DNA sequence: TTTCCGATTGGCT
DNA sequence: GCCAATCGGAAAC
């Protein structure tokens, strides 16, 4: 019996330099399964956040209560609350003890679009997951997911066989420090990127 | 304990 | 394009 077995990404995939992982994770699929509803799509835009030299990173000033996951094991989910309204979804990279994480900024919605429309209260597919806080909402991710490892039973990422990698990079969005680092990576010409 | 400000979004000019 | 909303983390005092 041959089943097309899906290869889930695990900590080994994330246990490399954050910049390398950021480039490699583009074009993969991220899925959440919540209340029997499966949602997800292709990862089309991410940003890398590093350690001390990266002044835009939470890890710029050393270890704190909030950012300690960034220093921990790779493949763990790091979620933080910001602007009094939003949660940001990251996955920790680098070997244990060295800080680094990738921020998910946009996915191309494919699976469970009706559920994502309901969660977002918006029916424009280009407004479902085209921003870091938007995709968190659409996928039903919340602070309870902080610290979970990838893969876990309701959040996982896998390789898509149908690759179409054309990667561009540029400055990160919404930061005031270390603006000159081109740590934003995205699939060129994709229609579902953040604004 | 006080103050400052942020890895954003959505609404309004 | 501009800006308010909104609140917790982190640093200053």
CSV table of N, CA and C in Angstrom, one decimal, chain A residues 56-132:
chain,number,residue,atom,x,y,z
A,56,UNK,N,16.5,45.4,15.7
A,56,UNK,CA,15.1,45.3,15.5
A,56,UNK,C,14.5,44.1,16.2
A,57,UNK,N,15.4,43.2,16.6
A,57,UNK,CA,15.0,41.9,17.2
A,57,UNK,C,14.7,42.0,18.7
A,58,UNK,N,13.8,41.2,19.1
A,58,UNK,CA,13.5,41.2,20.6
A,58,UNK,C,14.8,40.7,21.3
A,59,UNK,N,15.7,40.1,20.6
A,59,UNK,CA,16.9,39.5,21.3
A,59,UNK,C,18.0,40.5,21.3
A,60,UNK,N,17.8,41.7,20.8
A,60,UNK,CA,18.8,42.7,20.7
A,60,UNK,C,19.5,43.1,22.0
A,61,UNK,N,18.7,43.0,23.1
A,61,UNK,CA,19.2,43.5,24.4
A,61,UNK,C,19.4,42.3,25.4
A,62,UNK,N,19.6,41.1,24.8
A,62,UNK,CA,19.8,40.0,25.7
A,62,UNK,C,18.5,39.3,26.1
A,63,UNK,N,18.7,38.2,26.9
A,63,UNK,CA,17.6,37.4,27.3
A,63,UNK,C,16.6,38.1,28.3
A,64,UNK,N,15.4,38.0,28.0
A,64,UNK,CA,14.3,38.5,28.9
A,64,UNK,C,13.3,37.4,29.1
A,65,UNK,N,12.3,37.7,30.0
A,65,UNK,CA,11.2,36.8,30.2
A,65,UNK,C,10.5,36.5,28.9
A,66,UNK,N,10.2,37.6,28.2
A,66,UNK,CA,9.4,37.4,26.9
A,66,UNK,C,10.2,36.7,25.9
A,67,UNK,N,11.4,37.0,25.6
A,67,UNK,CA,12.1,36.5,24.4
A,67,UNK,C,12.9,35.2,24.7
A,68,UNK,N,12.8,34.7,25.9
A,68,UNK,CA,13.7,33.5,26.2
A,68,UNK,C,13.5,32.3,25.2
A,69,UNK,N,12.3,32.2,24.7
A,69,UNK,CA,12.1,31.1,23.7
A,69,UNK,C,13.0,31.3,22.5
A,70,UNK,N,13.3,32.5,22.2
A,70,UNK,CA,14.2,32.7,21.0
A,70,UNK,C,15.6,32.2,21.2
A,71,UNK,N,16.0,32.0,22.5
A,71,UNK,CA,17.3,31.4,22.8
A,71,UNK,C,17.2,29.9,23.0
A,72,UNK,N,16.0,29.4,23.0
A,72,UNK,CA,15.8,27.9,23.3
A,72,UNK,C,15.9,27.0,22.1
A,73,UNK,N,15.3,25.9,22.2
A,73,UNK,CA,15.4,24.9,21.1
A,73,UNK,C,14.8,25.4,19.8
A,74,UNK,N,15.4,25.0,18.7
A,74,UNK,CA,14.8,25.4,17.4
A,74,UNK,C,13.5,24.6,17.2
A,75,UNK,N,12.7,25.2,16.3
A,75,UNK,CA,11.4,24.5,16.0
A,75,UNK,C,10.3,24.8,17.0
A,76,UNK,N,10.5,25.6,17.9
A,76,UNK,CA,9.5,26.0,18.9
A,76,UNK,C,8.8,27.3,18.4
A,77,UNK,N,7.5,27.3,18.7
A,77,UNK,CA,6.7,28.5,18.3
A,77,UNK,C,6.9,29.6,19.3
A,78,UNK,N,7.2,30.8,18.8
A,78,UNK,CA,7.3,32.0,19.6
A,78,UNK,C,6.2,33.0,19.2
A,79,UNK,N,5.3,33.2,20.1
A,79,UNK,CA,4.2,34.2,19.8
A,79,UNK,C,4.3,35.3,20.8
A,80,UNK,N,4.1,36.5,20.3
A,80,UNK,CA,4.1,37.6,21.3
A,80,UNK,C,2.9,38.6,20.9
A,81,UNK,N,2.5,39.3,21.9
A,81,UNK,CA,1.3,40.2,21.8
A,81,UNK,C,1.8,41.6,21.6
A,82,UNK,N,1.2,42.3,20.6
A,82,UNK,CA,1.8,43.7,20.4
A,82,UNK,C,0.7,44.7,20.0
A,83,UNK,N,0.9,45.9,20.2
A,83,UNK,CA,0.0,47.0,19.8
A,83,UNK,C,-1.4,46.9,20.5
A,84,UNK,N,-1.4,46.2,21.6
A,84,UNK,CA,-2.7,46.0,22.3
A,84,UNK,C,-3.8,45.2,21.6
A,85,UNK,N,-3.4,44.6,20.5
A,85,UNK,CA,-4.4,43.9,19.7
A,85,UNK,C,-4.0,42.6,19.0
A,86,UNK,N,-2.7,42.5,18.7
A,86,UNK,CA,-2.3,41.5,17.8
A,86,UNK,C,-1.3,40.5,18.3
A,87,UNK,N,-1.3,39.3,17.7
A,87,UNK,CA,-0.3,38.3,18.0
A,87,UNK,C,0.5,38.1,16.8
A,88,UNK,N,1.8,37.9,17.0
A,88,UNK,CA,2.7,37.6,15.9
A,88,UNK,C,3.2,36.2,16.0
A,89,UNK,N,3.3,35.5,14.9
A,89,UNK,CA,3.7,34.1,14.9
A,89,UNK,C,5.1,33.9,14.4
A,90,UNK,N,6.0,33.3,15.2
A,90,UNK,CA,7.4,33.1,14.8
A,90,UNK,C,7.7,31.6,15.1
A,91,UNK,N,8.8,31.2,14.4
A,91,UNK,CA,9.4,29.9,14.8
A,91,UNK,C,10.9,30.1,15.1
A,92,UNK,N,11.3,29.5,16.2
A,92,UNK,CA,12.7,29.7,16.6
A,92,UNK,C,13.7,28.9,15.7
A,93,UNK,N,14.8,29.5,15.4
A,93,UNK,CA,15.8,28.9,14.6
A,93,UNK,C,17.1,28.8,15.5
A,94,UNK,N,18.2,28.4,14.8
A,94,UNK,CA,19.5,28.3,15.4
A,94,UNK,C,19.6,27.2,16.5
A,95,UNK,N,20.8,26.9,16.8
A,95,UNK,CA,21.1,25.9,17.8
A,95,UNK,C,20.7,26.5,19.2
A,96,UNK,N,20.4,25.6,20.2
A,96,UNK,CA,20.0,26.1,21.5
A,96,UNK,C,21.1,27.0,22.1
A,97,UNK,N,20.6,28.1,22.6
A,97,UNK,CA,21.5,29.1,23.2
A,97,UNK,C,21.8,30.3,22.3
A,98,UNK,N,21.6,30.1,21.0
A,98,UNK,CA,21.8,31.2,20.1
A,98,UNK,C,20.4,31.7,19.6
A,99,UNK,N,20.1,33.0,19.8
A,99,UNK,CA,18.8,33.5,19.4
A,99,UNK,C,18.5,33.7,17.9
A,100,UNK,N,17.3,33.5,17.5
A,100,UNK,CA,16.9,33.7,16.1
A,100,UNK,C,15.5,33.2,15.9
A,101,UNK,N,14.8,33.9,15.1
A,101,UNK,CA,13.4,33.4,14.8
A,101,UNK,C,13.0,34.0,13.5
A,102,UNK,N,12.0,33.3,12.9
A,102,UNK,CA,11.4,33.8,11.6
A,102,UNK,C,10.0,34.2,11.9
A,103,UNK,N,9.6,35.4,11.5
A,103,UNK,CA,8.3,35.9,11.6
A,103,UNK,C,7.5,35.6,10.3
A,104,UNK,N,6.3,35.0,10.4
A,104,UNK,CA,5.5,34.7,9.3
A,104,UNK,C,4.7,35.9,8.9
A,105,UNK,N,4.8,36.4,7.7
A,105,UNK,CA,4.2,37.7,7.3
A,105,UNK,C,3.0,37.5,6.4
A,106,UNK,N,3.1,36.4,5.6
A,106,UNK,CA,2.0,36.2,4.6
A,106,UNK,C,2.0,34.8,4.1
A,107,UNK,N,0.8,34.2,3.9
A,107,UNK,CA,0.6,33.0,3.2
A,107,UNK,C,-0.4,33.1,2.1
A,108,UNK,N,-0.4,32.2,1.2
A,108,UNK,CA,-1.3,32.2,0.1
A,108,UNK,C,-2.5,31.2,0.5
A,109,UNK,N,-3.7,31.8,0.8
A,109,UNK,CA,-4.7,30.9,1.4
A,109,UNK,C,-5.2,29.8,0.4
A,110,UNK,N,-5.2,28.6,0.8
A,110,UNK,CA,-5.7,27.5,-0.1
A,110,UNK,C,-6.6,26.6,0.5
A,111,UNK,N,-6.4,26.3,1.8
A,111,UNK,CA,-7.2,25.2,2.5
A,111,UNK,C,-8.0,25.9,3.6
A,112,UNK,N,-9.3,25.5,3.6
A,112,UNK,CA,-10.2,26.1,4.7
A,112,UNK,C,-10.5,27.6,4.5
A,113,UNK,N,-10.6,28.0,3.3
A,113,UNK,CA,-10.9,29.4,3.1
A,113,UNK,C,-12.2,29.9,3.7
A,114,UNK,N,-13.2,29.1,3.7
A,114,UNK,CA,-14.4,29.5,4.4
A,114,UNK,C,-14.3,29.8,5.9
A,115,UNK,N,-13.5,28.9,6.5
A,115,UNK,CA,-13.2,29.1,7.9
A,115,UNK,C,-12.4,30.4,8.2
A,116,UNK,N,-11.4,30.6,7.3
A,116,UNK,CA,-10.6,31.8,7.5
A,116,UNK,C,-11.4,33.1,7.3
A,117,UNK,N,-12.4,33.0,6.3
A,117,UNK,CA,-13.2,34.2,6.1
A,117,UNK,C,-14.1,34.5,7.3
A,118,UNK,N,-14.6,33.4,7.9
A,118,UNK,CA,-15.4,33.6,9.2
A,118,UNK,C,-14.5,34.1,10.3
A,119,UNK,N,-13.3,33.6,10.5
A,119,UNK,CA,-12.5,34.2,11.6
A,119,UNK,C,-12.1,35.6,11.3
A,120,UNK,N,-11.8,35.9,10.1
A,120,UNK,CA,-11.3,37.3,9.8
A,120,UNK,C,-12.5,38.3,9.6
A,121,UNK,N,-13.7,37.8,9.4
A,121,UNK,CA,-14.8,38.6,9.1
A,121,UNK,C,-14.6,39.5,7.9
A,122,UNK,N,-13.8,38.9,6.9
A,122,UNK,CA,-13.6,39.6,5.7
A,122,UNK,C,-13.7,38.6,4.6
A,123,UNK,N,-14.3,38.9,3.5
A,123,UNK,CA,-14.5,37.9,2.5
A,123,UNK,C,-13.6,38.1,1.2
A,124,UNK,N,-12.7,39.1,1.3
A,124,UNK,CA,-11.7,39.3,0.3
A,124,UNK,C,-10.5,38.3,0.5
A,125,UNK,N,-10.3,37.4,-0.4
A,125,UNK,CA,-9.2,36.4,-0.2
A,125,UNK,C,-7.8,37.1,-0.1
A,126,UNK,N,-7.7,38.3,-0.7
A,126,UNK,CA,-6.4,39.0,-0.6
A,126,UNK,C,-6.2,39.7,0.8
A,127,UNK,N,-7.3,39.7,1.6
A,127,UNK,CA,-7.2,40.4,2.9
A,127,UNK,C,-7.2,39.3,4.0
A,128,UNK,N,-7.1,38.1,3.7
A,128,UNK,CA,-7.3,37.0,4.7
A,128,UNK,C,-6.0,36.8,5.5
A,129,UNK,N,-4.9,36.7,4.8
A,129,UNK,CA,-3.6,36.3,5.4
A,129,UNK,C,-2.4,37.1,4.9
A,130,UNK,N,-2.7,38.3,4.4
A,130,UNK,CA,-1.7,39.2,3.9
A,130,UNK,C,-1.1,40.1,4.9
A,131,UNK,N,-0.7,39.6,6.0
A,131,UNK,CA,-0.1,40.4,7.1
A,131,UNK,C,0.1,39.5,8.3
A,132,UNK,N,1.1,39.8,9.1
A,132,UNK,CA,1.5,38.8,10.2
A,132,UNK,C,0.4,38.6,11.2
